Coordinates of C-alpha atoms in Angstrom, one line a residue:
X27 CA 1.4 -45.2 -46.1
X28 CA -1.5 -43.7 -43.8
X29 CA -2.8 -45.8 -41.0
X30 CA -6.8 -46.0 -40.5
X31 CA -5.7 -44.7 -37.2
X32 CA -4.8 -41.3 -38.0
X33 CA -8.2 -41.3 -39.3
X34 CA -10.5 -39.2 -37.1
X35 CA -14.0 -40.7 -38.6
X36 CA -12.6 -44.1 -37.5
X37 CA -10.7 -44.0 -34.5
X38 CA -11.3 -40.6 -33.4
X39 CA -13.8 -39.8 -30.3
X40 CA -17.0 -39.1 -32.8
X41 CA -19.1 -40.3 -30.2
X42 CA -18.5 -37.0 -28.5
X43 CA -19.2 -34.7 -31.3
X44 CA -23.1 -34.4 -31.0
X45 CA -23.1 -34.1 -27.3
X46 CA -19.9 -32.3 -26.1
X47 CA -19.7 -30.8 -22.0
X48 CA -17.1 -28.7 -21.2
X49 CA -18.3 -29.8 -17.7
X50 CA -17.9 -33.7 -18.4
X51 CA -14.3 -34.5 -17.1
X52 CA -14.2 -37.4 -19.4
X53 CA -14.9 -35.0 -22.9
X54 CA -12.3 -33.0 -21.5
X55 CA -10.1 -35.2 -21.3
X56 CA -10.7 -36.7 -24.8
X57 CA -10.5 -33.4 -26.2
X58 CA -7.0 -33.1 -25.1
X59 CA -5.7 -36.3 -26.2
X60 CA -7.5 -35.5 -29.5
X61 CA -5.3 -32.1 -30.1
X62 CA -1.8 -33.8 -29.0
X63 CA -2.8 -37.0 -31.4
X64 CA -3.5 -33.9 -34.0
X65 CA 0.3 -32.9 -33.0
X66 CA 1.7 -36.5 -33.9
X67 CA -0.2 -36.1 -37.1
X68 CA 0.9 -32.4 -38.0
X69 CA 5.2 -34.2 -37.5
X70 CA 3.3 -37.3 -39.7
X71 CA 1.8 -35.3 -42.3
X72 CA 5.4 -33.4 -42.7
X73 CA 7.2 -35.8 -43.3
X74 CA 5.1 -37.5 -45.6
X75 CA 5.2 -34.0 -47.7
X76 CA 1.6 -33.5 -47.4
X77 CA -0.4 -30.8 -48.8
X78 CA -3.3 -29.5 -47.0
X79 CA -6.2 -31.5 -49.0
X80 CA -4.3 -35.0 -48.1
X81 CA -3.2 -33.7 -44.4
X82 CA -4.6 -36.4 -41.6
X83 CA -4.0 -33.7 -38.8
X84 CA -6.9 -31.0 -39.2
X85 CA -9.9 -33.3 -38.4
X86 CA -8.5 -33.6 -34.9
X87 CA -9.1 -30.3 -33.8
X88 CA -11.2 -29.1 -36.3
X89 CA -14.1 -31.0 -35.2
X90 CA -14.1 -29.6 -31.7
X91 CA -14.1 -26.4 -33.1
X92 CA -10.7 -25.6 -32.4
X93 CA -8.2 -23.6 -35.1
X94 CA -4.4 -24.0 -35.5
X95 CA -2.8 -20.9 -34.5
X96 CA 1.3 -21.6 -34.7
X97 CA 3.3 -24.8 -34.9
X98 CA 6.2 -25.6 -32.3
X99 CA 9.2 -26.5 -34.4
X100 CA 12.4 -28.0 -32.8
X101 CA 15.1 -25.9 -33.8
X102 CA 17.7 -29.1 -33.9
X103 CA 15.7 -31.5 -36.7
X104 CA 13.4 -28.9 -37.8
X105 CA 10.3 -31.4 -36.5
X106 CA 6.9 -30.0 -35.0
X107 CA 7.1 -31.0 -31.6
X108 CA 3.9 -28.8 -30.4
X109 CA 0.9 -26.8 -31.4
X110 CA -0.8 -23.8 -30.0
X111 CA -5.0 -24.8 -30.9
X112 CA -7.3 -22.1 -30.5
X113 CA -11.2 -22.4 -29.9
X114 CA -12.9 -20.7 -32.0
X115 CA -16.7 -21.3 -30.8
X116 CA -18.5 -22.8 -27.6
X117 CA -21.7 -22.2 -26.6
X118 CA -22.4 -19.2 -24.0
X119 CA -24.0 -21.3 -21.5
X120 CA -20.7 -23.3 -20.9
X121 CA -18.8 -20.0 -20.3
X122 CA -20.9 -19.2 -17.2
X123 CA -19.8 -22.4 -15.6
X124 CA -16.7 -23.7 -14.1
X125 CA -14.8 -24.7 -15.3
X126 CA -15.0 -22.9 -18.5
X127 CA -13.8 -23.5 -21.9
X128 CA -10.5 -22.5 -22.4
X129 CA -9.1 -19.9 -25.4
X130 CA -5.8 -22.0 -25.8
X131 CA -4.1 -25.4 -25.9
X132 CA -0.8 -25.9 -26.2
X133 CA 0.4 -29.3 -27.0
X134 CA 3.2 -31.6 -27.2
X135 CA 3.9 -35.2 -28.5
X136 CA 6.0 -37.6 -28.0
X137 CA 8.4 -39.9 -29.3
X138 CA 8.1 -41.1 -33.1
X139 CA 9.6 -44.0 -33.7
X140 CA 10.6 -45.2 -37.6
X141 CA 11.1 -41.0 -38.6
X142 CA 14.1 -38.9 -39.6
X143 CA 12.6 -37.3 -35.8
X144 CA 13.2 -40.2 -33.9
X145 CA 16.8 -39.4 -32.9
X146 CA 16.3 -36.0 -31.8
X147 CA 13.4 -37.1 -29.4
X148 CA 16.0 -40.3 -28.0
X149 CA 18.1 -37.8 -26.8
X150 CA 15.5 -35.8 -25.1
X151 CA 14.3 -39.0 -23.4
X152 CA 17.7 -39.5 -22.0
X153 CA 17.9 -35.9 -21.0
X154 CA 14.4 -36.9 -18.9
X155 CA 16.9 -39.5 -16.7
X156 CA 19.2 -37.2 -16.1
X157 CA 17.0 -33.8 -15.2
X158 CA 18.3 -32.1 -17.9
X159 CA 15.1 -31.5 -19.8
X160 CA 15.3 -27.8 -18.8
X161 CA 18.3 -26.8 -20.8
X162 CA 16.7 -28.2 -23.8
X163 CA 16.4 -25.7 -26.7
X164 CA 13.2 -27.7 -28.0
X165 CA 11.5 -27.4 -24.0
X166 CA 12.8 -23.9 -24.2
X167 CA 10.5 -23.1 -27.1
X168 CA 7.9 -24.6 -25.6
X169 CA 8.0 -22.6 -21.7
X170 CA 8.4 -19.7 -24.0
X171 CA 5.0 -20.7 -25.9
X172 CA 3.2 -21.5 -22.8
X173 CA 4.4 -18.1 -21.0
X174 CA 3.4 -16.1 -23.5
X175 CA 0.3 -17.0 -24.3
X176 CA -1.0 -17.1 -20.3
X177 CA 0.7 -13.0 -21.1
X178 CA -1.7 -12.7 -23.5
X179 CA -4.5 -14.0 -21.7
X180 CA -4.0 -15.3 -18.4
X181 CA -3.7 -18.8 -17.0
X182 CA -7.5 -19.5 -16.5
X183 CA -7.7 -19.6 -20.1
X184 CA -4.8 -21.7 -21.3
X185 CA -4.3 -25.4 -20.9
X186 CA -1.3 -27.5 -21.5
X187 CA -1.3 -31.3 -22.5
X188 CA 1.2 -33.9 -23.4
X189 CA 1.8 -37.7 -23.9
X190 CA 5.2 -39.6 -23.2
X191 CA 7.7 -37.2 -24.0
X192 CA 5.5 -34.6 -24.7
X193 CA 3.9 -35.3 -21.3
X194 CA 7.6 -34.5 -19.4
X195 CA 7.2 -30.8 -21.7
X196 CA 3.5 -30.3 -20.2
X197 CA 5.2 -31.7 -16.7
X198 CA 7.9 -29.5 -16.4
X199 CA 6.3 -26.4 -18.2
X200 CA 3.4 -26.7 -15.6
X201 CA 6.0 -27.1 -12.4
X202 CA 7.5 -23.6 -13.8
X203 CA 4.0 -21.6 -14.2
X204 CA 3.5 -23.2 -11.3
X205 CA 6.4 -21.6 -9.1
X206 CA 5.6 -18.6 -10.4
X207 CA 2.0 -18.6 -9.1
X208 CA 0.3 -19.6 -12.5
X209 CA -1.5 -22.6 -11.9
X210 CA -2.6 -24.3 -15.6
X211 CA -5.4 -26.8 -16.4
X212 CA -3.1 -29.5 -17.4
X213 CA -3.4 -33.0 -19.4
X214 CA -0.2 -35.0 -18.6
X215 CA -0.9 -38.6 -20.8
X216 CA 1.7 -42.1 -19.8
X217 CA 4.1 -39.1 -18.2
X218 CA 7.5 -41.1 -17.7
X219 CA 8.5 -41.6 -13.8
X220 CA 12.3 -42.2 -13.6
X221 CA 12.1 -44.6 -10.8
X222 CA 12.5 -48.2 -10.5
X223 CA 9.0 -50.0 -11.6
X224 CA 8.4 -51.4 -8.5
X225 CA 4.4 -51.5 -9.6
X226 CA 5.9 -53.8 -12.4
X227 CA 8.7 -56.2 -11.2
X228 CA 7.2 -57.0 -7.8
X229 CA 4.2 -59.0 -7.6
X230 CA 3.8 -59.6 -3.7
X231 CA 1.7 -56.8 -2.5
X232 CA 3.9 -57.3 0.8
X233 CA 7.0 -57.2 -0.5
X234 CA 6.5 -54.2 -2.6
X235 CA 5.3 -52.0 0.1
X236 CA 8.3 -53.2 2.4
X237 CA 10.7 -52.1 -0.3
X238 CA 8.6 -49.0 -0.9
X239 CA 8.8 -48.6 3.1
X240 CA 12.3 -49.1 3.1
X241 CA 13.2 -46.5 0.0
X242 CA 11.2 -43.6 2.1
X243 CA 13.0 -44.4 5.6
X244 CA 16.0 -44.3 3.2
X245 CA 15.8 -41.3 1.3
X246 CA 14.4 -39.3 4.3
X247 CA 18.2 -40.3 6.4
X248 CA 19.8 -39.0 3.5
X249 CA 18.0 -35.7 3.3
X250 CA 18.4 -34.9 6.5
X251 CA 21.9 -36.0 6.7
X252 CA 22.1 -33.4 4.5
X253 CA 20.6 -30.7 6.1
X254 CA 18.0 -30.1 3.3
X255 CA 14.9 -29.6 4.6
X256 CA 13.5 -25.9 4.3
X257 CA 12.4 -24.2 7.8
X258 CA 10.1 -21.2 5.7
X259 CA 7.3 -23.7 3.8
X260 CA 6.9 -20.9 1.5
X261 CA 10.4 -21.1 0.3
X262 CA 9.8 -24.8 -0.4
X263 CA 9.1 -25.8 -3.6
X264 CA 7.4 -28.2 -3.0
X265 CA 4.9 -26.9 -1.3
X266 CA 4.2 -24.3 -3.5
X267 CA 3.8 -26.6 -6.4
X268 CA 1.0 -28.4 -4.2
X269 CA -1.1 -25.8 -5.1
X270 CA -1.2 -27.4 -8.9
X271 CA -3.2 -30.2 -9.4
X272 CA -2.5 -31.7 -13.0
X273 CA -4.7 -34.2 -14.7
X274 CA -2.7 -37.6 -14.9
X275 CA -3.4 -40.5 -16.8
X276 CA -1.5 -44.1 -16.3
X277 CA -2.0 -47.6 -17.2
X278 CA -1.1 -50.0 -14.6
X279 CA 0.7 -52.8 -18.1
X280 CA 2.7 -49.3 -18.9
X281 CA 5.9 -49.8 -17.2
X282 CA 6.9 -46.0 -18.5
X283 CA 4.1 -44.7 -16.0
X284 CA 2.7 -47.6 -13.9
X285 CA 5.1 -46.3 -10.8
X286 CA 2.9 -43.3 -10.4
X287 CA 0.2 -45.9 -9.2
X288 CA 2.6 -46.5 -6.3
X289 CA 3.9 -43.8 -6.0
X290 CA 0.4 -41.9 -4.6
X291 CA -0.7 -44.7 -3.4
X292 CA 2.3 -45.1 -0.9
X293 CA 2.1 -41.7 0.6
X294 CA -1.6 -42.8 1.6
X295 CA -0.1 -46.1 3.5
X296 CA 2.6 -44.5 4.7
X297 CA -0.1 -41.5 6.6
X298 CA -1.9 -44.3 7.8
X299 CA 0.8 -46.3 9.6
X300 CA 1.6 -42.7 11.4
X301 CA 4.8 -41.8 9.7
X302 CA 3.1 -39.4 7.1
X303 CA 6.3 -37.1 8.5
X304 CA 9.0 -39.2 6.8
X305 CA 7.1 -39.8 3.7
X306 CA 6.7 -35.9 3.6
X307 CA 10.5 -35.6 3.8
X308 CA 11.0 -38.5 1.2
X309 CA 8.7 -37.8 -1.2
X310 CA 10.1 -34.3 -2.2
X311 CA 13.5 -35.9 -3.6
X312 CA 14.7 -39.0 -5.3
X313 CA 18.0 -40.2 -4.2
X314 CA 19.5 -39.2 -7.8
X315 CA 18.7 -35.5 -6.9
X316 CA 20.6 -36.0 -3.4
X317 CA 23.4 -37.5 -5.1
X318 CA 23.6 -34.6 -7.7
X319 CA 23.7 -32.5 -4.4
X320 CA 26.7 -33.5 -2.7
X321 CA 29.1 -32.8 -6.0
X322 CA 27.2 -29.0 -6.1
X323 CA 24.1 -29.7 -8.7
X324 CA 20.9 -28.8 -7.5
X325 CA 18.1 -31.0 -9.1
X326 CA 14.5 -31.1 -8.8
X327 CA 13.3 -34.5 -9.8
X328 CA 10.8 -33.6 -12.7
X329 CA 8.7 -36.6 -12.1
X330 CA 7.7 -36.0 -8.5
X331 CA 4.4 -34.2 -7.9
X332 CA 3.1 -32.7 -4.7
X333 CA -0.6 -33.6 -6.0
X334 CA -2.1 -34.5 -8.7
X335 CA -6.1 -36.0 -10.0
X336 CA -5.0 -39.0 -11.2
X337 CA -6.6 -41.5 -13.6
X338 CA -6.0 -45.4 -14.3
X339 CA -7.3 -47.4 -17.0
X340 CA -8.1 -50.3 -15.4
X341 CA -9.2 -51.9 -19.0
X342 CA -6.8 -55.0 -20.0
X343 CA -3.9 -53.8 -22.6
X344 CA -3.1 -56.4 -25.2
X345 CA 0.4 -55.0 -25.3
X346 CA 3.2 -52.4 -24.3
X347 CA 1.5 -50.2 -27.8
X348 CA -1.8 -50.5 -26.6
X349 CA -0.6 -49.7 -23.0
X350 CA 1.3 -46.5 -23.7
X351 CA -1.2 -45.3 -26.8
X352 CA -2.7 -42.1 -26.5
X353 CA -6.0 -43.4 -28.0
X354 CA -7.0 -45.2 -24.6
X355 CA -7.3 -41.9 -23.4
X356 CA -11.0 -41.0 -25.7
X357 CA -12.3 -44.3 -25.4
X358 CA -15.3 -44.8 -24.7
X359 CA -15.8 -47.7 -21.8
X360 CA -16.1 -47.6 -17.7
X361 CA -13.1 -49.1 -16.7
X362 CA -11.5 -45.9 -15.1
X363 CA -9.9 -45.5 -11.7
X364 CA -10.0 -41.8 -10.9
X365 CA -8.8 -39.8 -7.6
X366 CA -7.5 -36.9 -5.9
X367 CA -4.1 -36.8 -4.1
X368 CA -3.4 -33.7 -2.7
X369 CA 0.1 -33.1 -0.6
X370 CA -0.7 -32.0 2.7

């Protein structure tokens, strides 16, 4: 059975298609929600056996003018996980602009729920706890796709994007180009933050920045308890992934990404009551990552980010589905909170 949602005509950002800006931040982003929704519907239309004539997915990027070039397929359950989308027209003016349009997306969705795919992505959501994405053979795949496209034709012409799961992909993808001094135009939609939802459980304003307080203080003893802090800053990786700034998007009724509110917020207080030092310290680990130290794991939390232009939708969310939808992300209201955190 197909929901009126995987419809583009009626829940699909056509108020965009007569007036598109590769300029426009917003149409941007819309845009690359559009193509990862388009790679929810490719894993839909699959296993609903669908031939091309009854296929939900093409009008997603088709009607930006984008092409399918390859499908991602997990090599466990044989799903499509990810799509590369190539552009096959813009208009010349927008090319003598930046930023410009780019050649390629490469997308990634997230968890299905109710599909013969829903076990295989469970597992990759538990490997997001325990920062072991990386040894995934599905994110694999996908740093493989991403690399080698940027190959083809560099890094200011390929974006990444992702939602939920598919977000932690984009996430951790982006971190890797980024290490290696490829900086990527990057969508990251509800990204998961493994941290406890203080944004969520703790009302008091008060008592949630004291605990927040309290964490940093803590977190920067045990770091330098344990000798970790780097003396070269261009051997820290931290600071060289400060020179990505990823497109994020949260919702404050999301408890899967509301912490990322906090989380940037935080190091703003923490600068202002003068001990921007500690936070600087405490805000590069998470005290699972200084736990897996002391037994001889080194782990980089994927969820921290040095900086980051960060979005909230401010709107009211009936519920946790409306909350965590990718859908929010193309429509069309004013009740955005965007801005720039950079680490300094």
């Amino acid at each position: 059975m197909v929901s009126y949602g995987e419809i583009f005509d009626v829940s699909g950002p056509v108020h965009l298609l007569t007036s598109f800006d590769w300029r426009n931040t917003f149409h941007r982003r819309s845009l690359a929600a559009s193509l990862v929704e388009g790679v929810y519907l490719l894993e839909r239309d699959r296993q609903r056996g669908s031939i091309q004539q009854d296929a939900h997915a093409p009008p997603w990027w088709e009607r930006f003018q984008f092409q399918l070039n390859r499908v991602l397929v997990d090599d466990s359950d044989l799903s499509y996980f990810g799509a590369i989308f190539e552009l096959k027209y813009a208009h010349p003016f927008f090319y003598q602009s930046t930023p410009h349009p780019p050649r390629y997306v490469v997308a990634f969705r997230g968890t299905i729920l109710n599909s013969s795919s829903r076990s295989d992505d469970m597992k990759l959501n538990a490997r997001c706890i325990f920062d072991t994405l990386e040894e995934s053979s599905r994110f694999r795949t996908a740093f493989d796709t991403v690399w080698n496209t940027v190959a083809m034709v560099g890094a200011a012409n390929v974006w990444i994007a992702g939602h939920s799961l598919g977000a932690s992909i984009a996430m951790l993808a982006g971190r890797n180009m980024a290490k290696s001094r490829y900086q990527l135009e990057t969508y990251l939609f509800n990204p998961p933050i493994i941290s406890l939802p203080i944004e969520k459980i703790i009302p008091n304003e008060t008592l949630k920045h004291g605990v927040r307080v309290a964490g940093s203080f803590l977190t920067a003893g045990i770091a330098a308890a344990m000798n970790r802090r780097r003396e070269d800053p261009e051997e820290d990786p931290f600071v060289v992934l400060s020179e990505w700034t990823p497109y994020l998007f949260v919702n404050p009724s999301d408890t899967i990404c509301a912490e990322y509110i906090g989380y940037f917020e935080h190091r703003e207080k923490m600068e202002e009551m003068g001990v921007g030092r500690i936070e600087n310290v405490a805000t590069r680990y998470s005290i699972g990552s200084l736990v897996y130290g002391t037994i001889g794991r080194e782990s980089e939390p994927l969820h921290l980010l040095p900086s980051a232009y960060m979005t909230v939708n401010i709107r009211p969310s009936e519920d946790f589905n409306k909350a965590h939808g990718i859908d929010q992300w193309w429509q069309d209201h004013c009740q955005w909170q965007s801005k720039l955190y950079r680490f300094k």
